């Protein structure tokens, strides 16, 4: 026979099995209309809001992680492109040092952008969502304790209505009812206090998340715009440098060609008319 887990005794296991069986029987009786069920419409609405809030928060967290992955992908692509340009940029070209610095600054800007969004937006969401598993567990526990309370209440009522009253059993059932009611109401009150506060807190979380994202996006694009302008200026100067060199080269070629043509030109002798002396 397999050993039981640490701290779990046969008696405790039997009690848990009996609790599950009693709850199952109570739920069946309630569904069949043979037992009344404790209902709290206001609390059910809180739970509905909680479930919606948890789903929305999880989706936002998932999409934020996808966005950060896209930022990293763009960063990698930008780095490869900048490295490619830096490698091709010849040492004697205009602004070689500025180009190397620009490559480094662009890489740093992407790194800071990714880290800032992670710290301000994603971590805020992560911290916000850590509350949900515990509260979800307590809601489920509250539901189980509500069934226990209903079951104890019905058991006590049936003993009271019985033809042969057993005062000892009635007293024990009343005691069990008191315990079940106390446990249920304590959980119920705690959750009734916490759930509305948690639901209201979602507004602040969304504000912080998207304000942080918008702020870092604005800063990133502003700084990236400056770097792009610097890159454009360097490219413009490089083109001007090329045009100057090209113009100088063409002028030198033209001058050299002219000198060569002049040096190879043969001067023709002057033409003198012939004098006829035969008539003299």
Short mmCIF file of N, CA, C and O in Angstrom, two decimals, residues 96-198:
data_model
loop_
_atom_site.label_atom_id
_atom_site.label_comp_id
_atom_site.label_asym_id
_atom_site.label_seq_id
_atom_site.Cartn_x
_atom_site.Cartn_y
_atom_site.Cartn_z
N UNK A 96 33.35 58.93 -39.61
CA UNK A 96 33.51 57.53 -39.21
C UNK A 96 33.34 57.36 -37.71
O UNK A 96 32.63 56.47 -37.25
N UNK A 97 33.98 58.23 -36.92
CA UNK A 97 33.87 58.13 -35.46
C UNK A 97 32.44 58.40 -35.01
O UNK A 97 31.92 57.75 -34.10
N UNK A 98 31.80 59.40 -35.62
CA UNK A 98 30.41 59.70 -35.28
C UNK A 98 29.49 58.53 -35.61
O UNK A 98 28.54 58.25 -34.87
N UNK A 99 29.78 57.86 -36.71
CA UNK A 99 28.96 56.70 -37.10
C UNK A 99 29.09 55.56 -36.08
O UNK A 99 28.10 54.94 -35.70
N UNK A 100 30.31 55.32 -35.61
CA UNK A 100 30.51 54.28 -34.60
C UNK A 100 29.78 54.62 -33.30
O UNK A 100 29.15 53.76 -32.67
N UNK A 101 29.84 55.89 -32.91
CA UNK A 101 29.15 56.34 -31.69
C UNK A 101 27.64 56.24 -31.86
O UNK A 101 26.91 55.87 -30.93
N UNK A 102 27.17 56.55 -33.05
CA UNK A 102 25.74 56.49 -33.34
C UNK A 102 25.22 55.05 -33.23
O UNK A 102 24.13 54.81 -32.71
N UNK A 103 26.02 54.11 -33.70
CA UNK A 103 25.65 52.69 -33.61
C UNK A 103 25.50 52.27 -32.15
O UNK A 103 24.54 51.60 -31.77
N UNK A 104 26.44 52.69 -31.32
CA UNK A 104 26.40 52.35 -29.88
C UNK A 104 25.22 53.03 -29.19
O UNK A 104 24.53 52.40 -28.37
N UNK A 105 24.99 54.29 -29.50
CA UNK A 105 23.87 55.03 -28.87
C UNK A 105 22.52 54.42 -29.25
O UNK A 105 21.61 54.36 -28.41
N UNK A 106 22.39 53.98 -30.49
CA UNK A 106 21.13 53.37 -30.93
C UNK A 106 20.87 52.07 -30.18
O UNK A 106 19.74 51.80 -29.74
N UNK A 107 21.91 51.27 -30.00
CA UNK A 107 21.78 50.01 -29.28
C UNK A 107 21.39 50.26 -27.82
O UNK A 107 20.50 49.59 -27.27
N UNK A 108 22.02 51.25 -27.20
CA UNK A 108 21.71 51.59 -25.80
C UNK A 108 20.27 52.08 -25.66
O UNK A 108 19.58 51.73 -24.68
N UNK A 109 19.82 52.86 -26.62
CA UNK A 109 18.46 53.38 -26.57
C UNK A 109 17.43 52.26 -26.61
O UNK A 109 16.45 52.27 -25.86
N UNK A 110 17.66 51.27 -27.48
CA UNK A 110 16.75 50.12 -27.54
C UNK A 110 16.75 49.34 -26.23
O UNK A 110 15.69 48.92 -25.74
N UNK A 111 17.94 49.14 -25.67
CA UNK A 111 18.05 48.40 -24.40
C UNK A 111 17.29 49.11 -23.29
O UNK A 111 16.55 48.48 -22.52
N UNK A 112 17.47 50.42 -23.19
CA UNK A 112 16.79 51.20 -22.15
C UNK A 112 15.27 51.16 -22.34
O UNK A 112 14.51 51.07 -21.37
N UNK A 113 14.85 51.24 -23.58
CA UNK A 113 13.41 51.22 -23.88
C UNK A 113 12.78 49.91 -23.42
O UNK A 113 11.74 49.91 -22.74
N UNK A 114 13.41 48.81 -23.75
CA UNK A 114 12.90 47.49 -23.36
C UNK A 114 12.88 47.35 -21.83
O UNK A 114 11.89 46.88 -21.26
N UNK A 115 13.96 47.78 -21.19
CA UNK A 115 14.05 47.64 -19.73
C UNK A 115 13.03 48.53 -19.02
O UNK A 115 12.42 48.12 -18.02
N UNK A 116 12.85 49.75 -19.50
CA UNK A 116 11.91 50.67 -18.87
C UNK A 116 10.47 50.16 -18.94
O UNK A 116 9.70 50.27 -17.97
N UNK A 117 10.09 49.60 -20.08
CA UNK A 117 8.73 49.06 -20.21
C UNK A 117 8.56 47.86 -19.29
O UNK A 117 7.52 47.68 -18.65
N UNK A 118 9.61 47.04 -19.21
CA UNK A 118 9.56 45.86 -18.33
C UNK A 118 9.37 46.30 -16.88
O UNK A 118 8.52 45.76 -16.17
N UNK A 119 10.16 47.27 -16.45
CA UNK A 119 10.12 47.71 -15.05
C UNK A 119 8.82 48.43 -14.71
O UNK A 119 8.23 48.19 -13.64
N UNK A 120 8.38 49.31 -15.59
CA UNK A 120 7.23 50.16 -15.27
C UNK A 120 5.90 49.50 -15.57
O UNK A 120 4.95 49.60 -14.78
N UNK A 121 5.79 48.83 -16.71
CA UNK A 121 4.49 48.31 -17.14
C UNK A 121 4.31 46.83 -16.85
O UNK A 121 3.34 46.42 -16.20
N UNK A 122 5.25 46.00 -17.30
CA UNK A 122 5.07 44.55 -17.13
C UNK A 122 5.15 44.15 -15.67
O UNK A 122 4.34 43.35 -15.20
N UNK A 123 6.11 44.67 -14.93
CA UNK A 123 6.23 44.32 -13.52
C UNK A 123 5.03 44.78 -12.71
O UNK A 123 4.64 44.12 -11.73
N UNK A 124 4.45 45.91 -13.09
CA UNK A 124 3.22 46.37 -12.44
C UNK A 124 2.10 45.36 -12.64
O UNK A 124 1.37 45.02 -11.70
N UNK A 125 1.98 44.86 -13.86
CA UNK A 125 0.96 43.85 -14.16
C UNK A 125 1.22 42.55 -13.42
O UNK A 125 0.30 41.92 -12.89
N UNK A 126 2.48 42.14 -13.41
CA UNK A 126 2.84 40.88 -12.73
C UNK A 126 2.47 40.95 -11.26
O UNK A 126 1.90 40.00 -10.70
N UNK A 127 2.81 42.06 -10.62
CA UNK A 127 2.50 42.24 -9.20
C UNK A 127 0.98 42.25 -8.97
O UNK A 127 0.48 41.66 -8.00
N UNK A 128 0.28 42.91 -9.85
CA UNK A 128 -1.19 43.01 -9.77
C UNK A 128 -1.84 41.63 -9.86
O UNK A 128 -2.75 41.29 -9.09
N UNK A 129 -1.34 40.80 -10.76
CA UNK A 129 -1.96 39.50 -11.01
C UNK A 129 -1.61 38.45 -9.96
O UNK A 129 -2.27 37.40 -9.89
N UNK A 130 -0.58 38.71 -9.14
CA UNK A 130 -0.23 37.73 -8.11
C UNK A 130 -1.31 37.60 -7.05
O UNK A 130 -1.34 36.62 -6.30
N UNK A 131 -2.20 38.58 -6.96
CA UNK A 131 -3.28 38.54 -5.94
C UNK A 131 -4.37 37.53 -6.30
O UNK A 131 -5.04 37.00 -5.41
N UNK A 132 -4.54 37.27 -7.59
CA UNK A 132 -5.71 36.53 -8.05
C UNK A 132 -5.74 35.05 -7.64
O UNK A 132 -6.80 34.56 -7.26
N UNK A 133 -4.63 34.31 -7.73
CA UNK A 133 -4.71 32.88 -7.36
C UNK A 133 -5.18 32.66 -5.93
O UNK A 133 -6.02 31.78 -5.68
N UNK A 134 -4.66 33.46 -4.98
CA UNK A 134 -5.05 33.29 -3.58
C UNK A 134 -6.54 33.61 -3.38
O UNK A 134 -7.26 32.85 -2.71
N UNK A 135 -6.99 34.70 -3.98
CA UNK A 135 -8.40 35.07 -3.82
C UNK A 135 -9.30 34.04 -4.51
O UNK A 135 -10.38 33.69 -4.00
N UNK A 136 -8.88 33.54 -5.66
CA UNK A 136 -9.65 32.52 -6.36
C UNK A 136 -9.79 31.27 -5.49
O UNK A 136 -10.88 30.67 -5.41
N UNK A 137 -8.72 30.90 -4.82
CA UNK A 137 -8.74 29.74 -3.92
C UNK A 137 -9.69 29.98 -2.75
O UNK A 137 -10.46 29.10 -2.34
N UNK A 138 -9.68 31.19 -2.22
CA UNK A 138 -10.55 31.52 -1.08
C UNK A 138 -12.02 31.60 -1.50
O UNK A 138 -12.91 31.25 -0.71
N UNK A 139 -12.29 32.02 -2.72
CA UNK A 139 -13.67 32.02 -3.21
C UNK A 139 -14.19 30.59 -3.31
O UNK A 139 -15.33 30.30 -2.91
N UNK A 140 -13.33 29.70 -3.84
CA UNK A 140 -13.72 28.28 -3.94
C UNK A 140 -13.95 27.69 -2.55
O UNK A 140 -14.89 26.91 -2.34
N UNK A 141 -13.08 28.08 -1.59
CA UNK A 141 -13.24 27.59 -0.22
C UNK A 141 -14.53 28.13 0.39
O UNK A 141 -15.26 27.39 1.08
N UNK A 142 -14.82 29.39 0.13
CA UNK A 142 -16.06 30.00 0.64
C UNK A 142 -17.27 29.26 0.11
O UNK A 142 -18.24 29.02 0.84
N UNK A 143 -17.23 28.87 -1.18
CA UNK A 143 -18.34 28.13 -1.77
C UNK A 143 -18.52 26.76 -1.11
O UNK A 143 -19.65 26.32 -0.87
N UNK A 144 -17.40 26.10 -0.81
CA UNK A 144 -17.48 24.80 -0.13
C UNK A 144 -18.04 24.97 1.28
O UNK A 144 -18.88 24.16 1.72
N UNK A 145 -17.59 25.99 1.97
CA UNK A 145 -18.06 26.21 3.34
C UNK A 145 -19.53 26.64 3.36
O UNK A 145 -20.24 26.38 4.34
N UNK A 146 -19.98 27.26 2.29
CA UNK A 146 -21.40 27.62 2.20
C UNK A 146 -22.25 26.36 2.08
O UNK A 146 -23.32 26.24 2.70
N UNK A 147 -21.75 25.39 1.29
CA UNK A 147 -22.47 24.11 1.17
C UNK A 147 -22.46 23.37 2.50
O UNK A 147 -23.47 22.78 2.91
N UNK A 148 -21.33 23.43 3.21
CA UNK A 148 -21.24 22.81 4.54
C UNK A 148 -22.24 23.46 5.49
O UNK A 148 -22.90 22.76 6.30
N UNK A 149 -22.34 24.77 5.40
CA UNK A 149 -23.28 25.50 6.25
C UNK A 149 -24.73 25.09 5.94
O UNK A 149 -25.52 24.83 6.85
N UNK A 150 -25.05 25.03 4.65
CA UNK A 150 -26.40 24.61 4.25
C UNK A 150 -26.70 23.19 4.71
O UNK A 150 -27.80 22.89 5.20
N UNK A 151 -25.70 22.31 4.54
CA UNK A 151 -25.89 20.91 4.94
C UNK A 151 -26.11 20.80 6.45
O UNK A 151 -27.01 20.07 6.91
N UNK A 152 -25.31 21.54 7.22
CA UNK A 152 -25.45 21.51 8.68
C UNK A 152 -26.79 22.08 9.11
O UNK A 152 -27.44 21.58 10.04
N UNK A 153 -27.21 23.13 8.41
CA UNK A 153 -28.50 23.76 8.73
C UNK A 153 -29.66 22.80 8.44
O UNK A 153 -30.60 22.68 9.24
N UNK A 154 -29.58 22.10 7.32
CA UNK A 154 -30.65 21.16 6.96
C UNK A 154 -30.66 19.96 7.91
O UNK A 154 -31.74 19.45 8.28
N UNK A 155 -29.46 19.52 8.31
CA UNK A 155 -29.37 18.38 9.23
C UNK A 155 -29.96 18.76 10.59
O UNK A 155 -30.75 17.99 11.17
N UNK A 156 -29.62 19.95 11.06
CA UNK A 156 -30.15 20.41 12.35
C UNK A 156 -31.68 20.56 12.28
O UNK A 156 -32.40 20.18 13.21
N UNK A 157 -32.16 21.12 11.16
CA UNK A 157 -33.60 21.32 10.99
C UNK A 157 -34.35 19.99 10.96
O UNK A 157 -35.44 19.86 11.56
N UNK A 158 -33.75 19.01 10.27
CA UNK A 158 -34.43 17.71 10.16
C UNK A 158 -34.50 17.01 11.51
O UNK A 158 -35.50 16.33 11.83
N UNK A 159 -33.47 17.18 12.33
CA UNK A 159 -33.48 16.58 13.66
C UNK A 159 -34.53 17.24 14.56
O UNK A 159 -35.22 16.57 15.36
N UNK A 160 -34.66 18.54 14.40
CA UNK A 160 -35.65 19.27 15.19
C UNK A 160 -37.08 18.89 14.82
O UNK A 160 -37.97 18.86 15.68
N UNK A 161 -37.27 18.56 13.53
CA UNK A 161 -38.60 18.22 13.06
C UNK A 161 -38.94 16.74 13.23
O UNK A 161 -40.06 16.32 12.93
N UNK A 162 -37.93 16.00 13.62
CA UNK A 162 -38.15 14.57 13.76
C UNK A 162 -39.16 14.24 14.86
O UNK A 162 -39.31 14.98 15.83
N UNK A 163 -39.84 13.10 14.68
CA UNK A 163 -40.84 12.68 15.68
C UNK A 163 -40.18 12.29 16.99
O UNK A 163 -40.67 12.61 18.07
N UNK A 164 -39.08 11.56 16.88
CA UNK A 164 -38.34 11.18 18.08
C UNK A 164 -37.11 12.07 18.19
O UNK A 164 -36.16 11.93 17.44
N UNK A 165 -37.20 12.99 19.10
CA UNK A 165 -36.11 13.94 19.26
C UNK A 165 -35.02 13.38 20.16
O UNK A 165 -35.29 12.93 21.26
N UNK A 166 -33.80 13.41 19.62
CA UNK A 166 -32.62 13.00 20.38
C UNK A 166 -31.87 14.28 20.74
O UNK A 166 -31.20 14.88 19.91
N UNK A 167 -32.05 14.69 22.00
CA UNK A 167 -31.48 15.98 22.42
C UNK A 167 -29.97 16.03 22.25
O UNK A 167 -29.41 17.08 21.93
N UNK A 168 -29.30 14.91 22.46
CA UNK A 168 -27.84 14.89 22.32
C UNK A 168 -27.45 15.13 20.86
O UNK A 168 -26.53 15.91 20.57
N UNK A 169 -28.16 14.46 19.96
CA UNK A 169 -27.87 14.65 18.54
C UNK A 169 -28.20 16.06 18.08
O UNK A 169 -27.48 16.67 17.28
N UNK A 170 -29.32 16.56 18.63
CA UNK A 170 -29.71 17.93 18.26
C UNK A 170 -28.68 18.94 18.74
O UNK A 170 -28.31 19.87 18.02
N UNK A 171 -28.20 18.75 19.94
CA UNK A 171 -27.19 19.65 20.51
C UNK A 171 -25.90 19.60 19.70
O UNK A 171 -25.27 20.64 19.42
N UNK A 172 -25.50 18.39 19.32
CA UNK A 172 -24.28 18.24 18.52
C UNK A 172 -24.45 18.88 17.14
O UNK A 172 -23.55 19.54 16.62
N UNK A 173 -25.65 18.66 16.55
CA UNK A 173 -25.93 19.24 15.23
C UNK A 173 -25.94 20.76 15.30
O UNK A 173 -25.48 21.45 14.38
N UNK A 174 -26.46 21.29 16.41
CA UNK A 174 -26.50 22.73 16.57
C UNK A 174 -25.08 23.29 16.72
O UNK A 174 -24.77 24.36 16.18
N UNK A 175 -24.26 22.55 17.43
CA UNK A 175 -22.86 22.96 17.58
C UNK A 175 -22.14 22.96 16.22
O UNK A 175 -21.40 23.89 15.90
N UNK A 176 -22.38 21.89 15.46
CA UNK A 176 -21.76 21.79 14.13
C UNK A 176 -22.27 22.91 13.21
O UNK A 176 -21.51 23.47 12.40
N UNK A 177 -23.54 23.23 13.36
CA UNK A 177 -24.13 24.32 12.57
C UNK A 177 -23.46 25.64 12.92
O UNK A 177 -23.13 26.45 12.02
N UNK A 178 -23.25 25.88 14.21
CA UNK A 178 -22.60 27.12 14.65
C UNK A 178 -21.18 27.24 14.10
O UNK A 178 -20.78 28.32 13.64
N UNK A 179 -20.45 26.12 14.12
CA UNK A 179 -19.08 26.13 13.60
C UNK A 179 -19.08 26.41 12.09
O UNK A 179 -18.29 27.22 11.59
N UNK A 180 -19.95 25.70 11.38
CA UNK A 180 -20.02 25.86 9.92
C UNK A 180 -20.42 27.29 9.54
O UNK A 180 -19.86 27.87 8.60
N UNK A 181 -21.36 27.84 10.29
CA UNK A 181 -21.81 29.21 10.02
C UNK A 181 -20.69 30.21 10.28
O UNK A 181 -20.49 31.15 9.49
N UNK A 182 -19.95 30.01 11.36
CA UNK A 182 -18.86 30.92 11.72
C UNK A 182 -17.77 30.93 10.64
O UNK A 182 -17.31 31.99 10.21
N UNK A 183 -17.39 29.72 10.21
CA UNK A 183 -16.33 29.62 9.19
C UNK A 183 -16.78 30.27 7.88
O UNK A 183 -16.04 31.03 7.26
N UNK A 184 -18.02 29.98 7.50
CA UNK A 184 -18.54 30.54 6.25
C UNK A 184 -18.64 32.06 6.31
O UNK A 184 -18.21 32.76 5.39
N UNK A 185 -19.19 32.57 7.39
CA UNK A 185 -19.40 34.01 7.48
C UNK A 185 -18.09 34.79 7.55
O UNK A 185 -17.99 35.90 7.01
N UNK A 186 -17.08 34.22 8.21
CA UNK A 186 -15.78 34.88 8.27
C UNK A 186 -15.18 35.03 6.87
O UNK A 186 -14.70 36.10 6.49
N UNK A 187 -15.22 33.94 6.11
CA UNK A 187 -14.71 33.99 4.73
C UNK A 187 -15.55 34.93 3.88
O UNK A 187 -15.02 35.71 3.07
N UNK A 188 -16.85 34.87 4.08
CA UNK A 188 -17.77 35.67 3.29
C UNK A 188 -17.54 37.16 3.51
O UNK A 188 -17.48 37.95 2.56
N UNK A 189 -17.39 37.56 4.77
CA UNK A 189 -17.17 38.96 5.11
C UNK A 189 -15.83 39.46 4.55
O UNK A 189 -15.73 40.56 3.99
N UNK A 190 -14.79 38.64 4.71
CA UNK A 190 -13.46 39.02 4.19
C UNK A 190 -13.51 39.29 2.69
O UNK A 190 -13.01 40.30 2.20
N UNK A 191 -14.14 38.38 1.97
CA UNK A 191 -14.20 38.51 0.51
C UNK A 191 -15.11 39.66 0.09
O UNK A 191 -14.83 40.35 -0.90
N UNK A 192 -16.18 39.88 0.83
CA UNK A 192 -17.06 41.00 0.51
C UNK A 192 -16.34 42.34 0.68
O UNK A 192 -16.65 43.31 -0.02
N UNK A 193 -15.38 42.38 1.60
CA UNK A 193 -14.58 43.59 1.80
C UNK A 193 -13.50 43.73 0.73
O UNK A 193 -13.23 44.84 0.24
N UNK A 194 -12.86 42.62 0.35
CA UNK A 194 -11.71 42.66 -0.54
C UNK A 194 -12.06 42.76 -2.02
O UNK A 194 -11.38 43.47 -2.78
N UNK A 195 -13.09 42.04 -2.45
CA UNK A 195 -13.39 41.98 -3.88
C UNK A 195 -13.72 43.34 -4.50
O UNK A 195 -13.21 43.66 -5.58
N UNK A 196 -14.56 44.17 -3.87
CA UNK A 196 -14.84 45.49 -4.47
C UNK A 196 -13.58 46.36 -4.56
O UNK A 196 -13.41 47.11 -5.53
N UNK A 197 -12.72 46.28 -3.54
CA UNK A 197 -11.49 47.06 -3.54
C UNK A 197 -10.57 46.61 -4.68
O UNK A 197 -10.01 47.43 -5.42
N UNK A 198 -10.44 45.30 -4.83
CA UNK A 198 -9.61 44.76 -5.92
C UNK A 198 -10.16 45.17 -7.28
O UNK A 198 -9.40 45.54 -8.18
#
